Protein backbone atom coordinates (compact mmCIF):
# COMPACT_ATOMS: atom_id res chain seq x y z
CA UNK A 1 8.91 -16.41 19.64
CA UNK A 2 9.53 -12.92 21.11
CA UNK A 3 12.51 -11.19 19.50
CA UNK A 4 14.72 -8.19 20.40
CA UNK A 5 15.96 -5.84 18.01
CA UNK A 6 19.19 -5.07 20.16
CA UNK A 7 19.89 -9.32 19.94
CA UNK A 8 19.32 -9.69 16.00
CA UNK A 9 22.47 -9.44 13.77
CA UNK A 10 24.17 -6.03 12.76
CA UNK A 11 23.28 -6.70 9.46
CA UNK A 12 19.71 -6.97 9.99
CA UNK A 13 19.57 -4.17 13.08
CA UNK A 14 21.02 -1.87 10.30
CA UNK A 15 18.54 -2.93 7.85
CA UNK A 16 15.78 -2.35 10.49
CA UNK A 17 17.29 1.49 11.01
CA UNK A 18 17.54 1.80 7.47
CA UNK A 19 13.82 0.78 6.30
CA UNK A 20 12.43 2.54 9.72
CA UNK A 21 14.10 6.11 8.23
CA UNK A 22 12.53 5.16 4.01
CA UNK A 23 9.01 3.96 5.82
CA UNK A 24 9.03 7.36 8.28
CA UNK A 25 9.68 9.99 5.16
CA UNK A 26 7.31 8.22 3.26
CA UNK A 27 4.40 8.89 5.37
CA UNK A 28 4.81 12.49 4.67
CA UNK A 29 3.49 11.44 0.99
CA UNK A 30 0.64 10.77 2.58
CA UNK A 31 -0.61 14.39 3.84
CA UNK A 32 1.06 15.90 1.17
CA UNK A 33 -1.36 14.26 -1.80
CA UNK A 34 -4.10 14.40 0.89
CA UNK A 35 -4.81 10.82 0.69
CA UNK A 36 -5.37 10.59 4.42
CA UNK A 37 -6.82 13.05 7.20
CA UNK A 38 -5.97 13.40 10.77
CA UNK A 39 -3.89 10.10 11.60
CA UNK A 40 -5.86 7.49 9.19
CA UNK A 41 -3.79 5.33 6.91
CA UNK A 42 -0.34 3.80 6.67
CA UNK A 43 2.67 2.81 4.82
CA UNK A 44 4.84 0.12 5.43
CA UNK A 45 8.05 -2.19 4.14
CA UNK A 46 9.31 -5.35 4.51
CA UNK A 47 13.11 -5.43 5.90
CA UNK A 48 15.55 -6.71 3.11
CA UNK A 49 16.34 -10.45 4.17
CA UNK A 50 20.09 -10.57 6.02
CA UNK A 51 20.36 -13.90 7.66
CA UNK A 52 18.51 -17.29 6.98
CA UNK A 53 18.06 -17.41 10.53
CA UNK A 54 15.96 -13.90 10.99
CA UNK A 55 12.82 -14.53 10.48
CA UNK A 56 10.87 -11.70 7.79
CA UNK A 57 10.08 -8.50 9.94
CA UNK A 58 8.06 -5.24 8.70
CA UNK A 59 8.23 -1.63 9.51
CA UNK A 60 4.74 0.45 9.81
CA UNK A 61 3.00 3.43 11.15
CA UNK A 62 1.98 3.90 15.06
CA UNK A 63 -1.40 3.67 15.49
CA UNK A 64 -3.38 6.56 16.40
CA UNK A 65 -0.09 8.90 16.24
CA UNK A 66 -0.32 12.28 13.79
CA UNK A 67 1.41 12.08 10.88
CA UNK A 68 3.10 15.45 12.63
CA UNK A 69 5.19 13.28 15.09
CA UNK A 70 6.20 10.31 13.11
CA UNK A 71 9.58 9.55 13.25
CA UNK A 72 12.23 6.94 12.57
CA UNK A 73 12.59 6.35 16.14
CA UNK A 74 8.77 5.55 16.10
CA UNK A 75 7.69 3.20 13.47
CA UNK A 76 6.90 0.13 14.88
CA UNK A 77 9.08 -2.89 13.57
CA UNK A 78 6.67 -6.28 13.67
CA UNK A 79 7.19 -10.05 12.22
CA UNK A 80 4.93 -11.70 9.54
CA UNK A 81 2.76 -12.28 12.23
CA UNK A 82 2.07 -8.95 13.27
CA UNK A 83 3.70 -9.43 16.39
CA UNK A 84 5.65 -6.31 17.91
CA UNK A 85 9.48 -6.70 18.80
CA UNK A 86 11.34 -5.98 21.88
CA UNK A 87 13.81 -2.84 21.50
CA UNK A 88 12.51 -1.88 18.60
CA UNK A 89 10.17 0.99 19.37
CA UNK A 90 9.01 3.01 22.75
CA UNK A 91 7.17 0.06 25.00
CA UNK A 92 4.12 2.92 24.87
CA UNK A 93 3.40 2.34 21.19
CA UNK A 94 1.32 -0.17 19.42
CA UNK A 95 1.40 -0.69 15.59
CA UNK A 96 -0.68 0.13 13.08
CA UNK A 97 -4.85 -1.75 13.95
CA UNK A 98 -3.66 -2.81 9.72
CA UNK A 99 -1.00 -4.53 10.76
CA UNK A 100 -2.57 -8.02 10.31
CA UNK A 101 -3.31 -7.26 6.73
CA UNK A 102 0.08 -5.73 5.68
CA UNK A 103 1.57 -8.92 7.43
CA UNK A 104 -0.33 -11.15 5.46
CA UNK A 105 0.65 -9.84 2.30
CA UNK A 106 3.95 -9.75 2.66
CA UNK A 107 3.62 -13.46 3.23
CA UNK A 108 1.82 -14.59 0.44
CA UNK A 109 3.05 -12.31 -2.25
CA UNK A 110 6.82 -12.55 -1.89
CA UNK A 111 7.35 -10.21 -4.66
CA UNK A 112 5.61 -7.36 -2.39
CA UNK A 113 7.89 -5.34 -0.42
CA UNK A 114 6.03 -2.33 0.26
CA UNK A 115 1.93 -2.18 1.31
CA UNK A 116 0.00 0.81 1.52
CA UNK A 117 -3.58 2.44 2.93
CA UNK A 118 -5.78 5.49 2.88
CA UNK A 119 -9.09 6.98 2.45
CA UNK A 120 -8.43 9.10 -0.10
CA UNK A 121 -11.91 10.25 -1.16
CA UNK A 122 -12.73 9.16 -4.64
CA UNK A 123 -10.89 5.70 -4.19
CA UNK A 124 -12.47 5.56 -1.18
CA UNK A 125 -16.50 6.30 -2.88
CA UNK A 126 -15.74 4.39 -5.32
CA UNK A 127 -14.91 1.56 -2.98
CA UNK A 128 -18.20 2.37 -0.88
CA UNK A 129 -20.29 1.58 -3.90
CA UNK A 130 -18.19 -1.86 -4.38
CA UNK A 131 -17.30 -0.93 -7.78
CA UNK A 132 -14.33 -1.27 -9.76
CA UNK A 133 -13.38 1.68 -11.71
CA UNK A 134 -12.99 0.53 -15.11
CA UNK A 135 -9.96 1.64 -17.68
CA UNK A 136 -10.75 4.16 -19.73
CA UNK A 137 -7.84 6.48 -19.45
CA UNK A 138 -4.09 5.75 -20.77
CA UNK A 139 -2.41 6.59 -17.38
CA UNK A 140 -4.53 3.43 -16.19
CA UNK A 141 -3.27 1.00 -18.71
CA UNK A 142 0.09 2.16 -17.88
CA UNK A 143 0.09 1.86 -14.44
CA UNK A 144 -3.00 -0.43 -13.38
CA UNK A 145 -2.49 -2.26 -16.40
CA UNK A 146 -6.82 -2.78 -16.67
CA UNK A 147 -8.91 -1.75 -14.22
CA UNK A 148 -8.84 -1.02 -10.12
CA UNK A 149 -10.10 -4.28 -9.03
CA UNK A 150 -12.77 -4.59 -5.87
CA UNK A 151 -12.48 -6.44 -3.28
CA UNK A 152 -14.73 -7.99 -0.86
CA UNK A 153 -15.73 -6.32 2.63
CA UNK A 154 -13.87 -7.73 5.63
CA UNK A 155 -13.25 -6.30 9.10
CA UNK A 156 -10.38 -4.58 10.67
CA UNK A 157 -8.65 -6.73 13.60
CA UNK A 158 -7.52 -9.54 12.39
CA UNK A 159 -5.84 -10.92 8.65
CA UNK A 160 -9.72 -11.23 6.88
CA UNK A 161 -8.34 -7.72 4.95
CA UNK A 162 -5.24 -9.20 3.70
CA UNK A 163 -6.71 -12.67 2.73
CA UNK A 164 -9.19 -10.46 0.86
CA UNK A 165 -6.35 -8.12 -0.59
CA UNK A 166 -4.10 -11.44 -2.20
CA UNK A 167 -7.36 -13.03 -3.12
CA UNK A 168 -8.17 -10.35 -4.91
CA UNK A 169 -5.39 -9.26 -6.70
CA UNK A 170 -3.64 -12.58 -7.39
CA UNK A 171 -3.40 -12.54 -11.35
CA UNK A 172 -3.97 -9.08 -11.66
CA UNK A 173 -1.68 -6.54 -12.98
CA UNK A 174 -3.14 -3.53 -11.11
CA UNK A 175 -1.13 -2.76 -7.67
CA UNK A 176 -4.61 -1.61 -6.32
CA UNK A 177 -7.48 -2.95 -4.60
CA UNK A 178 -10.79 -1.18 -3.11
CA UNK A 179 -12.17 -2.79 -0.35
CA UNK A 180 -15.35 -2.84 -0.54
CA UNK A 181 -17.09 0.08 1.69
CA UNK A 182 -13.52 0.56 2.82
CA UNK A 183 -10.81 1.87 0.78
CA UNK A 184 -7.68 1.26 -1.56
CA UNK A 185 -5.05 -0.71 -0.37
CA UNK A 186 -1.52 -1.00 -2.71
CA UNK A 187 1.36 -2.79 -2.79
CA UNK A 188 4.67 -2.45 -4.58
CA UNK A 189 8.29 -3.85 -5.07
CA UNK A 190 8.85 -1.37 -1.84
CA UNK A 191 6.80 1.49 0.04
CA UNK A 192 8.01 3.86 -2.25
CA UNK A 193 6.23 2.09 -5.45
CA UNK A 194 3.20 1.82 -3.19
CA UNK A 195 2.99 4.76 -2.35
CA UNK A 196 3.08 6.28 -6.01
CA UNK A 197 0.26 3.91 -6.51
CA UNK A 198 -1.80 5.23 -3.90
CA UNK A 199 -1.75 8.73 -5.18
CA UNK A 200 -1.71 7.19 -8.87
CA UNK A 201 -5.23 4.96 -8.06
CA UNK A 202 -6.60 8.48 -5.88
CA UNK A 203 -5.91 10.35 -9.34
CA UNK A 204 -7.60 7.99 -11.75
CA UNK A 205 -10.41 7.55 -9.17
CA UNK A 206 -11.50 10.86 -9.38
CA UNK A 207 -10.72 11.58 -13.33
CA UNK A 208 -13.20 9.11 -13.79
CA UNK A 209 -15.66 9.95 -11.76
CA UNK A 210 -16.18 13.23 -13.27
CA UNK A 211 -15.87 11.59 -16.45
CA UNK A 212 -18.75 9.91 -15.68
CA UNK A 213 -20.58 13.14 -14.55
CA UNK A 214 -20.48 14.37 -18.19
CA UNK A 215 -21.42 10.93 -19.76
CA UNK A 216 -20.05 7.79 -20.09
CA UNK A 217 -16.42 7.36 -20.66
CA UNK A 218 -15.01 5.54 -23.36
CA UNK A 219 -13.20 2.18 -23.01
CA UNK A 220 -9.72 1.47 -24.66
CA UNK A 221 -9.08 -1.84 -26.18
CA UNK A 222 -7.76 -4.19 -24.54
CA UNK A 223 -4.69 -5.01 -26.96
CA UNK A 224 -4.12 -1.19 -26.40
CA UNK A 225 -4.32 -1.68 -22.97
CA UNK A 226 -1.49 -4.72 -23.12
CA UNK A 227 0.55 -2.60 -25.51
CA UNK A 228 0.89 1.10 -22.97
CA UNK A 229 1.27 -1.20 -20.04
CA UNK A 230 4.17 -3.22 -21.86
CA UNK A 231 5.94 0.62 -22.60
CA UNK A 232 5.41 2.11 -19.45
CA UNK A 233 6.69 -0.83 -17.28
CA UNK A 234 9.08 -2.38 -19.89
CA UNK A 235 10.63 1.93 -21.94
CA UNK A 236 9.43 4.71 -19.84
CA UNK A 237 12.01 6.85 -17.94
CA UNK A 238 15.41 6.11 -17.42
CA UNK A 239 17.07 2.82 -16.72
């Protein structure tokens, strides 16, 4: 079924505007934490639910397009099946060659709202070796909850990524993978929390790696790990 934004609901055409301005700003994130170069990676968000009858749409990155010239006006608004609506963005522009993946996450993990992906160097090595990166600091147990999971290789193009992304992290707490030889992907309850754990996973990726340059780093129990992850999700900051 081929839909057109200008024919959808107000509701859900405001929601659309609404999620297109939140998904465009975040992008900036990207460059900023130089998790990306030139116009690799993307963020993107599901559109809050309005109507039974619309079926679940997402907002992402153009592909190919500098993170210079994103806009509002151009992120591309797609449904769970990675399909491109009418109205929604210039005819010219395709979305994102992830699209596929961030689509099937979004439906298989209902509590996802917000998917992310770079190549943000140490993730990315570490992902090149296929190795997890293992928690030995506290800011992991706090955010990751254990370690950065791997997951297996799969090609771009089709939904293979995405499969391997909610295979992989299905009963984990960590809101990171590492495809294997390709890089993190990360979800959260929206972009925003994706995005923070893009830079977070980026951070730890490269703390530990020059851990291990001086020796080998020192794991933290794992009722330790349990107990910070419990504080930071459950006490930390403001309510």
């Amino acid at each position: 079924m081929t839909l057109v934004l200008t024919e959808l609901p107000a509701p859900t055409q405001e929601a659309v505007a609404a999620t297109r301005e939140r998904v465009a700003a975040l992008h900036a994130e990207l460059p900023r934490n130089q998790l990306v170069v030139w116009t690799a990676g993307n963020v993107s968000e599901r559109v809050p639910a309005t109507s039974a009858e619309v079926p679940g749409l997402l907002v992402i990155k153009p592909s190919g397009v500098s993170y210079d010239e994103l806009s509002a006006e151009n992120m591309v608004v797609c449904t769970l099946d990675g399909a491109k609506i009418l109205d929604g963005t210039p005819d010219e522009l395709t979305p994102s060659s992830d699209t596929a993946a961030h689509a099937y996450v979004y439906e298989h993990m209902d509590e996802v709202g917000g998917v992310v992906h770079t190549h943000s160097t140490y993730a990315t090595a570490w992902a090149a070796r296929g190795q997890e990166i293992p928690c030995v600091l506290t800011m992991m147990a706090d955010e990751f909850g254990g370690p950065v999971p791997i997951g297996p290789f799969a090609v771009i193009g089709d939904d293979s990524i995405g499969r391997g992304i909610v295979e992989t992290l299905q009963g984990h707490r960590s809101p990171a993978v590492l495809m294997q030889n390709h890089g993190p992907f990360t979800i959260g309850t929206d972009a925003r929390a994706a995005v923070k754990a893009a830079v977070m996973v980026e951070e730890v990726a490269r703390t530990v790696h020059i851990s291990r340059q001086l020796g080998e780093p020192l794991p933290i129990e794992q009722g330790l790990i349990d107990s910070l992850y419990a504080r930071y999700q459950n006490v930390y900051g403001q309510r």
